[in-house]
Short mmCIF file of C-alpha atoms and ligand atoms in Angstrom, two decimals:
data_model
loop_
_atom_site.label_atom_id
_atom_site.label_comp_id
_atom_site.label_asym_id
_atom_site.label_seq_id
_atom_site.Cartn_x
_atom_site.Cartn_y
_atom_site.Cartn_z
CA UNK L 1 -50.82 2.83 20.31
CA UNK L 2 -47.16 3.83 20.15
CA UNK L 3 -44.81 2.06 17.85
CA UNK L 4 -41.76 4.52 18.11
CA UNK L 5 -39.38 2.84 20.45
CA UNK L 6 -37.96 5.97 21.87
CA UNK L 7 -41.28 7.29 22.75
CA UNK L 8 -42.28 4.15 24.25
CA UNK L 9 -39.31 4.17 26.63
CA UNK L 10 -39.75 7.70 27.72
CA UNK L 11 -43.51 7.19 28.03
CA UNK L 12 -42.63 4.02 30.40
CA UNK L 13 -40.35 6.03 32.10
CA UNK L 14 -42.98 8.89 33.03
CA UNK L 15 -45.28 5.96 34.00
CA UNK L 16 -42.88 4.62 36.38
CA UNK L 17 -41.74 7.99 37.96
CA UNK L 18 -45.14 9.65 37.97
CA UNK L 19 -47.23 6.60 38.35
CA UNK L 20 -50.14 8.12 40.43
CA UNK L 21 -50.39 11.10 38.20
CA UNK L 22 -53.18 9.97 36.04
CA UNK L 23 -54.16 13.39 34.61
CA UNK L 24 -50.34 14.44 33.77
CA UNK L 25 -50.18 10.61 32.19
CA UNK L 26 -52.98 11.28 29.93
CA UNK L 27 -51.67 14.62 28.82
CA UNK L 28 -48.26 13.19 28.02
CA UNK L 29 -49.68 10.26 26.26
CA UNK L 30 -52.12 12.25 24.01
CA UNK L 31 -49.16 14.60 22.98
CA UNK L 32 -46.78 11.68 22.41
CA UNK L 33 -49.27 9.80 20.04
CA UNK L 34 -49.82 12.83 17.84
CA UNK L 35 -45.92 13.54 17.58
CA UNK L 36 -45.08 9.82 16.46
CA UNK L 37 -44.63 10.96 12.90
CA UNK L 38 -42.33 13.93 13.63
CA UNK L 39 -40.26 11.67 15.88
CA UNK L 40 -40.11 9.19 13.01
CA UNK L 41 -39.08 11.63 10.53
CA UNK L 42 -35.92 13.20 12.32
CA UNK L 43 -33.62 11.51 14.19
CA UNK L 44 -32.49 14.79 16.09
CA UNK L 45 -35.12 14.99 18.75
CA UNK L 46 -33.85 11.56 19.96
CA UNK L 47 -30.16 12.60 19.76
CA UNK L 48 -30.92 15.74 21.74
CA UNK L 49 -32.92 13.94 24.41
CA UNK L 50 -35.61 16.13 23.62
CA UNK L 51 -38.91 14.06 24.95
CA UNK L 52 -37.21 12.94 28.25
CA UNK L 53 -36.26 16.83 28.87
CA UNK L 54 -39.65 18.08 27.91
CA UNK L 55 -41.62 15.79 30.20
CA UNK L 56 -39.51 16.77 33.04
CA UNK L 57 -40.27 20.35 34.52
CA UNK L 58 -37.44 22.61 34.84
CA UNK L 59 -38.83 23.30 38.47
CA UNK L 60 -41.66 22.52 40.67
CA UNK L 61 -42.28 24.42 43.68
CA UNK L 62 -44.67 23.03 46.52
CA UNK L 63 -45.16 25.18 49.49
CA UNK L 64 -47.42 25.60 52.80
CA UNK L 65 -49.95 28.35 52.64
CA UNK L 66 -51.23 29.13 56.31
CA UNK L 67 -53.85 31.61 56.85
CA UNK L 68 -56.46 32.52 59.69
CA UNK L 69 -60.12 32.30 58.96
CA UNK L 70 -62.81 34.67 60.15
CA UNK L 71 -63.26 32.30 63.41
CA UNK L 72 -59.69 32.99 64.10
CA UNK L 73 -58.82 29.13 63.38
CA UNK L 74 -55.42 28.55 61.69
CA UNK L 75 -55.85 26.91 58.21
CA UNK L 76 -53.16 25.15 56.17
CA UNK L 77 -53.22 24.43 52.20
CA UNK L 78 -50.67 23.41 49.79
CA UNK L 79 -49.49 25.84 47.17
CA UNK L 80 -47.78 24.60 43.83
CA UNK L 81 -45.85 26.42 40.88
CA UNK L 82 -44.76 24.35 38.26
CA UNK L 83 -42.14 26.15 36.00
CA UNK L 84 -42.19 23.65 33.13
CA UNK L 85 -40.23 24.99 30.18
CA UNK L 86 -38.59 28.38 29.34
CA UNK L 87 -37.12 27.54 26.16
CA UNK L 88 -39.05 30.27 24.11
CA UNK L 89 -39.70 32.71 26.85
CA UNK L 90 -40.53 33.33 30.54
CA UNK L 91 -42.74 30.97 32.30
CA UNK L 92 -46.62 31.70 31.73
CA UNK L 93 -49.75 30.09 32.95
CA UNK L 94 -52.52 30.46 35.45
CA UNK L 95 -53.27 29.68 38.96
CA UNK L 96 -56.16 27.43 39.90
CA UNK L 97 -57.93 27.44 43.45
CA UNK L 98 -59.97 24.29 43.79
CA UNK L 99 -59.99 21.41 46.17
CA UNK L 100 -59.32 19.19 43.25
CA UNK L 101 -55.70 20.78 42.94
CA UNK L 102 -52.78 18.28 43.23
CA UNK L 103 -49.21 17.77 41.69
CA UNK L 104 -50.86 15.72 38.90
CA UNK L 105 -53.52 18.23 37.93
CA UNK L 106 -50.88 21.16 37.99
CA UNK L 107 -48.36 19.18 35.94
CA UNK L 108 -50.62 18.23 33.14
CA UNK L 109 -51.86 21.90 33.01
CA UNK L 110 -48.44 23.10 32.88
CA UNK L 111 -47.39 20.51 30.29
CA UNK L 112 -50.36 21.55 28.07
CA UNK L 113 -49.12 24.95 28.65
CA UNK L 114 -46.01 24.57 26.92
CA UNK L 115 -47.71 23.84 23.67
CA UNK L 116 -50.34 26.41 23.63
CA UNK L 117 -48.04 29.12 24.52
CA UNK L 118 -45.83 28.12 21.78
CA UNK L 119 -49.05 28.04 19.41
CA UNK L 120 -49.91 31.72 20.16
CA UNK L 121 -46.61 32.69 18.33
CA UNK L 122 -45.79 34.86 21.19
CA UNK L 123 -42.56 34.42 23.42
CA UNK L 124 -43.79 32.72 26.31
CA UNK L 125 -42.87 29.57 28.06
CA UNK L 126 -45.05 27.14 30.04
CA UNK L 127 -45.99 27.12 33.77
CA UNK L 128 -48.97 26.61 35.83
CA UNK L 129 -49.80 26.85 39.36
CA UNK L 130 -52.53 26.76 42.30
CA UNK L 131 -53.62 25.56 45.54
CA UNK L 132 -56.17 22.97 47.06
CA UNK L 133 -57.79 25.85 48.91
CA UNK L 134 -61.35 25.96 47.95
CA UNK L 135 -63.00 29.50 47.50
CA UNK L 136 -66.51 28.58 47.70
CA UNK L 137 -68.30 30.07 50.75
CA UNK L 138 -65.31 31.95 51.88
CA UNK L 139 -65.52 35.76 52.70
CA UNK L 140 -63.50 38.40 51.10
CA UNK L 141 -61.52 38.84 53.96
CA UNK L 142 -60.62 35.30 53.91
CA UNK L 143 -59.63 35.20 50.37
CA UNK L 144 -57.64 38.23 51.02
CA UNK L 145 -55.79 36.44 53.50
CA UNK L 146 -55.36 33.38 51.58
CA UNK L 147 -54.11 35.22 48.40
CA UNK L 148 -51.24 37.53 50.51
CA UNK L 149 -49.92 34.08 52.36
CA UNK L 150 -49.87 32.37 48.96
CA UNK L 151 -48.06 35.19 47.38
CA UNK L 152 -45.85 35.63 50.45
CA UNK L 153 -43.93 32.51 49.16
CA UNK L 154 -44.43 32.63 45.60
CA UNK L 155 -43.06 35.97 45.38
CA UNK L 156 -39.66 34.32 45.91
CA UNK L 157 -39.99 32.37 42.56
CA UNK L 158 -41.70 34.83 40.03
CA UNK L 159 -41.09 38.07 38.27
CA UNK L 160 -41.90 39.91 35.08
CA UNK L 161 -39.10 38.26 33.15
CA UNK L 162 -39.05 35.18 34.94
CA UNK L 163 -42.70 33.77 35.55
CA UNK L 164 -45.71 35.58 35.20
CA UNK L 165 -48.98 33.95 36.66
CA UNK L 166 -52.52 34.59 35.65
CA UNK L 167 -56.00 33.35 36.67
CA UNK L 168 -57.65 29.99 36.39
CA UNK L 169 -60.56 28.12 38.13
CA UNK L 170 -61.20 30.07 41.21
CA UNK L 171 -58.94 33.05 40.29
CA UNK L 172 -60.40 36.24 38.67
CA UNK L 173 -59.93 39.59 39.00
CA UNK L 174 -60.46 40.05 42.54
CA UNK L 175 -57.66 37.29 43.56
CA UNK L 176 -55.40 38.70 40.97
CA UNK L 177 -55.76 42.28 42.67
CA UNK L 178 -54.94 40.82 46.15
CA UNK L 179 -52.03 38.90 44.75
CA UNK L 180 -50.61 41.53 42.84
CA UNK L 181 -50.81 43.98 45.86
CA UNK L 182 -48.93 41.54 47.83
CA UNK L 183 -46.23 41.08 45.34
CA UNK L 184 -46.06 44.84 45.23
CA UNK L 185 -45.67 45.11 49.23
CA UNK L 186 -42.89 42.53 49.40
CA UNK L 187 -40.67 43.50 46.22
CA UNK L 188 -41.13 47.45 46.17
CA UNK L 189 -41.65 47.46 42.62
CA UNK L 190 -44.48 47.98 40.17
CA UNK L 191 -43.85 45.43 37.23
CA UNK L 192 -46.20 43.12 35.08
CA UNK L 193 -45.88 40.22 37.10
CA UNK L 194 -49.23 38.89 37.14
CA UNK L 195 -51.84 39.12 34.15
CA UNK L 196 -55.61 39.59 34.56
CA UNK L 197 -54.95 42.79 36.45
CA UNK L 198 -57.83 45.23 37.08
CA UNK L 199 -57.79 48.00 34.22
CA UNK L 200 -56.80 50.61 36.68
CA UNK L 201 -53.49 48.95 37.88
CA UNK L 202 -52.09 47.51 34.45
CA UNK L 203 -54.68 45.09 33.21
CA UNK L 204 -55.35 44.77 29.46
CA UNK L 205 -58.63 45.62 27.91
CA UNK L 206 -60.32 42.50 26.35
CA UNK L 207 -58.34 39.97 28.69
CA UNK L 208 -61.74 39.12 30.83
CA UNK L 209 -63.36 38.26 27.63
CA UNK L 210 -60.35 36.66 25.72
CA UNK L 211 -60.53 33.03 26.36
CA UNK L 212 -64.48 32.89 25.50
CA UNK L 213 -63.99 35.27 22.76
CA UNK L 214 -61.05 33.79 21.22
CA UNK L 215 -62.49 30.13 21.72
CA UNK L 216 -65.51 31.42 19.19
CA UNK L 217 -63.10 33.09 16.66
CA UNK L 218 -61.44 29.55 16.60
CA UNK L 219 -64.63 27.76 16.08
CA UNK L 220 -65.78 30.08 13.50
CA UNK L 221 -62.54 29.60 11.58
CA UNK L 222 -62.77 25.95 11.87
CA UNK L 223 -66.53 25.88 10.45
CA UNK L 224 -65.39 28.16 7.88
CA UNK L 225 -62.46 26.15 6.49
CA UNK L 226 -63.57 22.74 7.09
CA UNK L 227 -67.37 23.12 6.48
CA UNK L 228 -67.96 26.32 4.56
CA UNK L 229 -70.20 27.21 7.55
CA UNK L 230 -70.30 29.29 10.72
CA UNK L 231 -71.78 29.67 13.87
CA UNK L 232 -74.69 31.85 12.64
CA UNK L 233 -77.92 30.02 13.22
CA UNK L 234 -76.66 27.10 15.31
CA UNK L 235 -77.75 25.79 18.55
CA UNK L 236 -75.07 25.80 21.00
CA UNK L 237 -74.54 24.32 24.44
CA UNK L 238 -71.93 25.74 26.98
CA UNK L 239 -70.93 23.96 30.04
CA UNK L 240 -69.68 25.81 33.01
CA UNK L 241 -70.82 29.32 33.92
CA UNK L 242 -67.37 30.87 34.71
CA UNK L 243 -65.13 33.50 33.22
CA UNK L 244 -64.50 31.11 29.82
CA UNK L 245 -68.27 30.01 29.66
CA UNK L 246 -69.77 33.50 30.01
CA UNK L 247 -67.75 34.98 27.42
CA UNK L 248 -67.99 32.10 24.73
CA UNK L 249 -71.79 32.28 25.42
CA UNK L 250 -71.36 36.11 24.73
CA UNK L 251 -69.46 36.06 21.59
CA UNK L 252 -71.28 32.83 20.13
CA UNK L 253 -74.79 34.97 20.63
CA UNK L 254 -73.13 38.02 18.96
CA UNK L 255 -71.91 35.88 15.90
CA UNK L 256 -75.71 34.58 15.50
CA UNK L 257 -75.68 31.30 17.31
CA UNK L 258 -78.20 30.43 20.06
CA UNK L 259 -76.86 29.21 23.09
CA UNK L 260 -79.44 27.03 25.08
CA UNK L 261 -77.72 25.53 28.07
CA UNK L 262 -75.06 26.54 30.74
CA UNK L 263 -74.00 24.54 33.92
CA UNK L 264 -72.14 24.73 37.11
CA UNK L 265 -70.69 21.69 39.12
CA UNK L 266 -74.18 21.08 40.70
CA UNK L 267 -76.27 21.33 37.37
CA UNK L 268 -77.25 22.45 34.20
CA UNK L 269 -80.10 24.98 32.90
CA UNK L 270 -81.98 24.73 29.57
CA UNK L 271 -83.54 27.87 27.99
CA UNK L 272 -85.06 26.97 24.85
CA UNK L 273 -85.21 30.77 24.04
CA UNK L 274 -81.47 31.46 24.23
CA UNK L 275 -79.50 31.95 27.41
CA UNK L 276 -80.25 35.69 28.89
CA UNK L 277 -76.29 36.23 29.72
CA UNK L 278 -77.14 39.46 31.94
CA UNK L 279 -79.10 37.07 34.47
CA UNK L 280 -76.24 34.55 34.31
CA UNK L 281 -73.71 37.25 34.92
CA UNK L 282 -75.66 38.78 37.67
CA UNK L 283 -75.87 35.54 39.49
CA UNK L 284 -72.18 34.31 39.03
CA UNK L 285 -70.20 37.46 38.52
CA UNK L 286 -71.88 39.74 40.93
CA UNK L 287 -73.68 37.40 43.37
CA UNK L 288 -71.17 34.54 43.24
CA UNK L 289 -74.50 32.35 43.44
CA UNK L 290 -75.45 29.02 41.90
CA UNK L 291 -76.64 28.54 38.34
CA UNK L 292 -80.06 27.16 39.31
CA UNK L 293 -81.12 30.53 40.51
CA UNK L 294 -81.86 31.35 36.75
CA UNK L 295 -84.86 29.40 36.54
CA UNK L 296 -86.45 31.64 39.26
CA UNK L 297 -85.66 34.83 37.13
CA UNK L 298 -86.43 33.63 33.38
CA UNK L 299 -89.70 32.14 32.23
CA UNK L 300 -89.44 29.03 30.26
CA UNK L 301 -86.07 27.69 31.35
CA UNK L 302 -85.26 24.56 33.43
CA UNK L 303 -82.99 23.33 35.77
CA UNK L 304 -81.38 19.71 36.22
CA UNK L 305 -79.30 18.48 38.86
CA UNK L 306 -75.89 16.69 37.96
CA UNK L 307 -73.73 18.57 35.42
CA UNK L 308 -73.11 15.75 33.04
CA UNK L 309 -76.61 15.72 31.89
CA UNK L 310 -75.95 18.84 29.79
CA UNK L 311 -74.52 16.69 27.09
CA UNK L 312 -78.02 15.18 26.56
CA UNK L 313 -79.08 18.37 24.87
CA UNK L 314 -79.46 18.37 21.31
CA UNK L 315 -77.21 20.95 19.71
CA UNK L 316 -74.95 21.83 16.63
CA UNK L 317 -71.88 23.04 18.23
CA UNK L 318 -70.68 22.10 21.88
CA UNK L 319 -68.22 24.04 23.88
CA UNK L 320 -67.40 22.36 27.18
CA UNK L 321 -65.87 25.42 29.25
CA UNK L 322 -65.82 23.98 32.75
CA UNK L 323 -63.28 21.58 33.78
CA UNK L 324 -61.02 18.45 32.80
CA UNK L 325 -62.61 15.25 31.84
CA UNK L 326 -66.22 16.72 32.25
CA UNK L 327 -67.15 15.11 28.50
CA UNK L 328 -66.50 11.13 28.41
CA UNK L 329 -67.36 8.57 25.95
CA UNK L 330 -70.83 8.15 26.62
CA UNK L 331 -71.46 11.95 26.90
CA UNK L 332 -69.74 12.15 23.20
CA UNK L 333 -72.18 9.40 22.11
CA UNK L 334 -75.24 11.11 22.92
CA UNK L 335 -73.93 14.25 21.22
CA UNK L 336 -73.12 12.52 17.93
CA UNK L 337 -76.46 10.87 18.27
CA UNK L 338 -78.16 13.99 18.44
CA UNK L 339 -76.11 15.49 15.35
CA UNK L 340 -73.50 17.68 16.95
CA UNK L 341 -71.11 19.10 14.05
CA UNK L 342 -68.51 20.66 15.80
CA UNK L 343 -67.05 20.70 19.34
CA UNK L 344 -64.22 23.03 20.67
CA UNK L 345 -62.76 23.01 24.00
CA UNK L 346 -63.01 25.92 26.00
CA UNK L 347 -61.61 24.32 29.31
CA UNK L 348 -58.60 22.63 29.52
CA UNK L 349 -58.80 18.63 28.43
CA UNK L 350 -62.35 18.73 29.10
CA UNK L 351 -62.90 15.81 26.68
CA UNK L 352 -61.43 12.21 27.86
CA UNK L 353 -59.40 10.24 25.25
CA UNK L 354 -62.61 8.28 24.54
CA UNK L 355 -64.73 11.41 23.58
CA UNK L 356 -62.11 12.69 21.37
CA UNK L 357 -61.84 9.41 19.74
CA UNK L 358 -65.56 9.01 19.20
CA UNK L 359 -65.82 12.63 17.61
CA UNK L 360 -63.04 12.17 15.25
CA UNK L 361 -64.51 8.65 14.14
CA UNK L 362 -67.49 10.38 13.68
CA UNK L 363 -66.44 13.17 11.69
CA UNK L 364 -67.19 15.74 13.96
CA UNK L 365 -64.99 18.71 13.79
CA UNK L 366 -62.98 18.64 16.94
CA UNK L 367 -60.98 21.80 18.23
CA UNK L 368 -58.60 20.91 21.18
CA UNK L 369 -57.94 23.07 24.16
CA UNK L 370 -54.33 24.07 23.72
CA UNK L 371 -55.53 25.65 20.46
CA UNK L 372 -58.95 26.65 21.01
CA UNK L 373 -58.68 28.28 24.31
CA UNK L 374 -55.24 29.76 23.60
CA UNK L 375 -56.87 33.15 23.43
CA UNK L 376 -56.73 34.07 27.25
CA UNK L 377 -52.92 33.33 27.41
CA UNK L 378 -52.38 35.25 24.09
CA UNK L 379 -54.04 38.21 25.58
CA UNK L 380 -52.11 37.81 28.77
CA UNK L 381 -48.94 37.92 26.65
CA UNK L 382 -50.44 41.18 24.94
CA UNK L 383 -51.10 42.61 28.57
CA UNK L 384 -47.24 41.79 29.39
CA UNK L 385 -46.34 43.42 26.27
CA UNK L 386 -48.36 46.73 27.09
CA UNK L 387 -46.86 46.87 30.64
CA UNK L 388 -43.49 46.81 29.17
CA UNK L 389 -44.42 49.61 27.15
CA UNK L 390 -45.90 51.43 29.78
CA UNK L 391 -48.74 51.98 27.28
CA UNK L 392 -52.48 50.79 26.66
CA UNK L 393 -54.29 49.57 23.40
CA UNK L 394 -57.99 50.14 23.06
CA UNK L 395 -60.10 47.04 23.17
CA UNK L 396 -60.75 46.94 19.56
CA UNK L 397 -56.92 46.87 19.10
CA UNK L 398 -56.47 44.00 21.38
CA UNK L 399 -59.72 42.29 20.05
CA UNK L 400 -58.52 42.57 16.44
CA UNK L 401 -55.11 41.08 17.66
CA UNK L 402 -56.67 38.38 19.46
CA UNK L 403 -58.87 37.50 16.18
CA UNK L 404 -55.60 37.09 14.06
CA UNK L 405 -54.06 35.15 16.46
CA UNK L 406 -56.89 32.46 16.87
CA UNK L 407 -57.11 32.32 12.94
CA UNK L 408 -53.17 31.76 12.81
CA UNK L 409 -53.57 29.12 15.52
CA UNK L 410 -56.19 27.36 13.50
CA UNK L 411 -54.31 27.52 10.30
CA UNK L 412 -50.70 26.30 11.80
CA UNK L 413 -52.48 23.42 13.46
CA UNK L 414 -54.38 22.72 10.22
CA UNK L 415 -51.47 22.77 8.15
CA UNK L 416 -49.14 21.03 10.63
CA UNK L 417 -51.52 18.07 10.57
CA UNK L 418 -51.50 18.02 6.69
CA UNK L 419 -48.13 17.92 6.45
CA UNK L 420 -47.48 15.00 8.69
CA UNK L 421 -50.43 13.18 6.76
CA UNK L 422 -53.39 13.40 9.37
CA UNK L 423 -55.54 15.98 7.57
CA UNK L 424 -58.10 17.31 9.40
CA UNK L 425 -56.89 16.10 12.62
CA UNK L 426 -56.65 19.37 14.80
CA UNK L 427 -55.33 17.53 17.91
CA UNK L 428 -52.32 16.21 16.15
CA UNK L 429 -51.89 19.54 14.40
CA UNK L 430 -51.92 21.41 17.51
CA UNK L 431 -49.54 19.39 19.14
CA UNK L 432 -46.97 19.31 16.17
CA UNK L 433 -47.09 23.07 15.52
CA UNK L 434 -46.76 23.71 19.23
CA UNK L 435 -44.02 21.28 19.84
CA UNK L 436 -41.68 21.99 16.85
CA UNK L 437 -40.92 25.68 17.99
CA UNK L 438 -40.19 24.70 21.63
CA UNK L 439 -38.21 21.68 20.44
CA UNK L 440 -36.01 23.76 18.20
CA UNK L 441 -35.23 26.03 20.87
CA UNK L 442 -34.41 23.48 23.15
CA UNK L 443 -31.96 21.97 20.90
CA UNK L 444 -30.44 25.39 19.79
CA UNK L 445 -29.78 26.15 23.64
CA UNK L 446 -27.95 22.94 24.19
CA UNK L 447 -27.99 20.65 27.24
CA UNK L 448 -26.52 21.79 30.64
CA UNK L 449 -24.20 18.75 31.78
P1 NDP I 1 -64.21 29.85 36.73
O1 NDP I 1 -63.58 29.60 37.91
O2 NDP I 1 -64.57 31.14 36.34
O3 NDP I 1 -65.40 28.87 36.42
C1 NDP I 1 -65.28 27.42 36.52
C2 NDP I 1 -66.71 26.98 36.00
O4 NDP I 1 -66.40 25.60 35.92
C3 NDP I 1 -67.56 27.14 36.96
O5 NDP I 1 -69.01 27.27 36.71
C4 NDP I 1 -67.52 25.93 37.85
O6 NDP I 1 -68.93 25.48 38.69
C5 NDP I 1 -67.26 24.79 36.63
N1 NDP I 1 -66.59 23.64 37.46
C6 NDP I 1 -65.30 23.90 38.04
N2 NDP I 1 -64.95 22.61 38.49
C7 NDP I 1 -65.95 21.56 38.01
C8 NDP I 1 -66.20 20.49 38.19
N3 NDP I 1 -65.15 19.47 38.73
N4 NDP I 1 -67.46 19.98 37.54
C9 NDP I 1 -68.18 20.53 36.85
N5 NDP I 1 -68.13 22.09 36.82
C10 NDP I 1 -67.05 22.41 37.21
O7 NDP I 1 -62.96 29.01 35.73
P2 NDP I 1 -62.46 29.64 34.16
O8 NDP I 1 -63.74 29.98 33.45
O9 NDP I 1 -61.41 30.45 34.35
O10 NDP I 1 -62.07 28.14 33.86
C11 NDP I 1 -62.66 27.22 33.12
C12 NDP I 1 -61.64 26.17 32.27
O11 NDP I 1 -61.16 26.94 31.20
C13 NDP I 1 -60.76 25.64 33.20
O12 NDP I 1 -60.21 24.34 32.57
C14 NDP I 1 -59.32 26.63 33.04
O13 NDP I 1 -58.38 25.84 33.25
C15 NDP I 1 -59.64 26.75 31.46
N6 NDP I 1 -59.00 28.06 31.03
C16 NDP I 1 -59.30 29.40 31.35
C17 NDP I 1 -58.65 30.41 31.02
C18 NDP I 1 -58.98 31.71 31.53
O14 NDP I 1 -58.55 32.72 30.68
N7 NDP I 1 -59.77 31.85 32.42
C19 NDP I 1 -57.71 30.40 29.88
C20 NDP I 1 -57.63 29.00 29.19
C21 NDP I 1 -58.48 27.98 29.88
P3 NDP I 1 -68.76 25.76 40.02
O15 NDP I 1 -68.77 27.27 40.40
O16 NDP I 1 -69.92 24.91 40.46
O17 NDP I 1 -67.54 25.34 40.79
#
C-alpha cells in the first residue's frame, strides 16, 4: 500500500481518468509502489510534476483499419499506437495483433516500455501499438492486406527518428516485411523505420533470437550473482511457443538446462526427455500449427488441454513467455510447492501481483519482464544503429553486445534496489533504475506551458 501522498494523489487521478483500463492500472500501481522510496527521498520529482506527466501518454493514435478478406467481404479492425514518452529517444516498442488488444493493453505495454527501454542504456523512448485483428486462420493474402491498410495510417505518425515499431504477439518477420514494404511505397524512403526486418533488407542478425537469448543471459547472471549457481543441470518450464519461448528454450538448452514443457493458448506439452526444439519450430514457425501436434511426432511426450496447467510441472526454473497475467497466485503456489528456485519473465507482465508477492515472500529469485525480456528491444536498438550506419555486424558481435547489455541490466537493477534499501528485490530495482534516467531527462527538458 502506498503511503506517499503525492503518489497516492496521482494514482487516484489515474484511476479516475482511466478507470476501466485494468491492465494499465496494474502496471502503474506496480511501478509506483517500487518508486516510493525514490519519491520520498527527493522533492524534485513532485516539484516538477514528473509522476503525473509520466503516466500520461504524449500521444495516443486510434484508427480504423479496413481491409477485404478472401471472400470479398469488408472487415474493420481498430488500430492503436501509443507514443508514451520520448524523453530519452524516439518512441520504440512493438506492434501486437491479437483479439485481446484494446486501449488498456496498449497503454500498459507502452508504459512498461518506457522503463524497459531506459534500462537497456540505449537512447530509445517508450511506445507500443497493435490491433484487435486476429491473425489465426488468416491467409497470407489477408495478412498482407491487413498490414498494408494498418500501415497506410500508421505511416503518417512514425519515422526513423520519430517512432520505430517492431514485432510482438502476432507480428513476426512476415508481418514486418509487409508493413515495411507499404511504408516504403507510401513515403518513398528507405530508412530503419521498423525493426525485426528480414536479413535481406536491413534486419539485424540475432534480432529473432534476442528476447529469448537475453532472457537466459539475465537468468544466468541472476543465478550466478544471487545463488552462486547456473542454468546448467536445471529443469526448466517455458510457457508459450512463439518467438520468445522458442529462443528461450534454445539458449537454456545450450546453457545445459533441460526444458521439459512448452504451451500455446490451447494447452501444454510435457516431454520428460527434454523438448525437441526442431519439432516445435517445424510446427510453430513453418506450419503455423498447434503445439498438441508435438505428441504425434515425439515418443514419450504428453499433451494436456488448458495452458495454465503447465505451472503444475515440477521445475527448478520457470520462464513465462506467452502473455500477460498467465501466471496467477495459485500457479505460483504450485511452483513454490514443487521447489522452483527462480522465475524470469519473458512475456510482458505474465505474473499477477499475487504471484510476484508469493515468489518474493518464498525467497524465489524473481526477474521482472522489463529487465529480463529487454534483450529484444535492445537488439532492435542495435538494428537501428546498423541501419543508420548502413552497415551490419556479425551474429557474434550482436550476440556479445546483447549479452553485455543483459548483464548490465541485471547489475543496475540489483544495485538500485540495494541503494534504496530493498536488496534482492529486482522488481523495485528495475523500476527505479529505469525511472531515474527518464525522470532526469524530463526535468532537464522542462515543461511546455
Ligand atoms: P508470438 O506471437 O510469437 O507467441 C505468443 C505465444 O504465446 C504463442 O505460443 C501463443 O499461443 C501464446 N499466447 C498468446 N496469447 C495467449 C493467451 N491469451 N493465453 C495463453 N497463451 C497465449 O509472440 P512473442 O513470443 O513475440 O511474445 C510473447 C510475449 O513476449 C508477449 O508478452 C510479448 O509482449 C513479449 N515480448 C516479446 C518480444 C519480442 O521480441 N517478440 C520482446 C519483449 C517481450 P497461440 O499460438 O495459441 O496464440
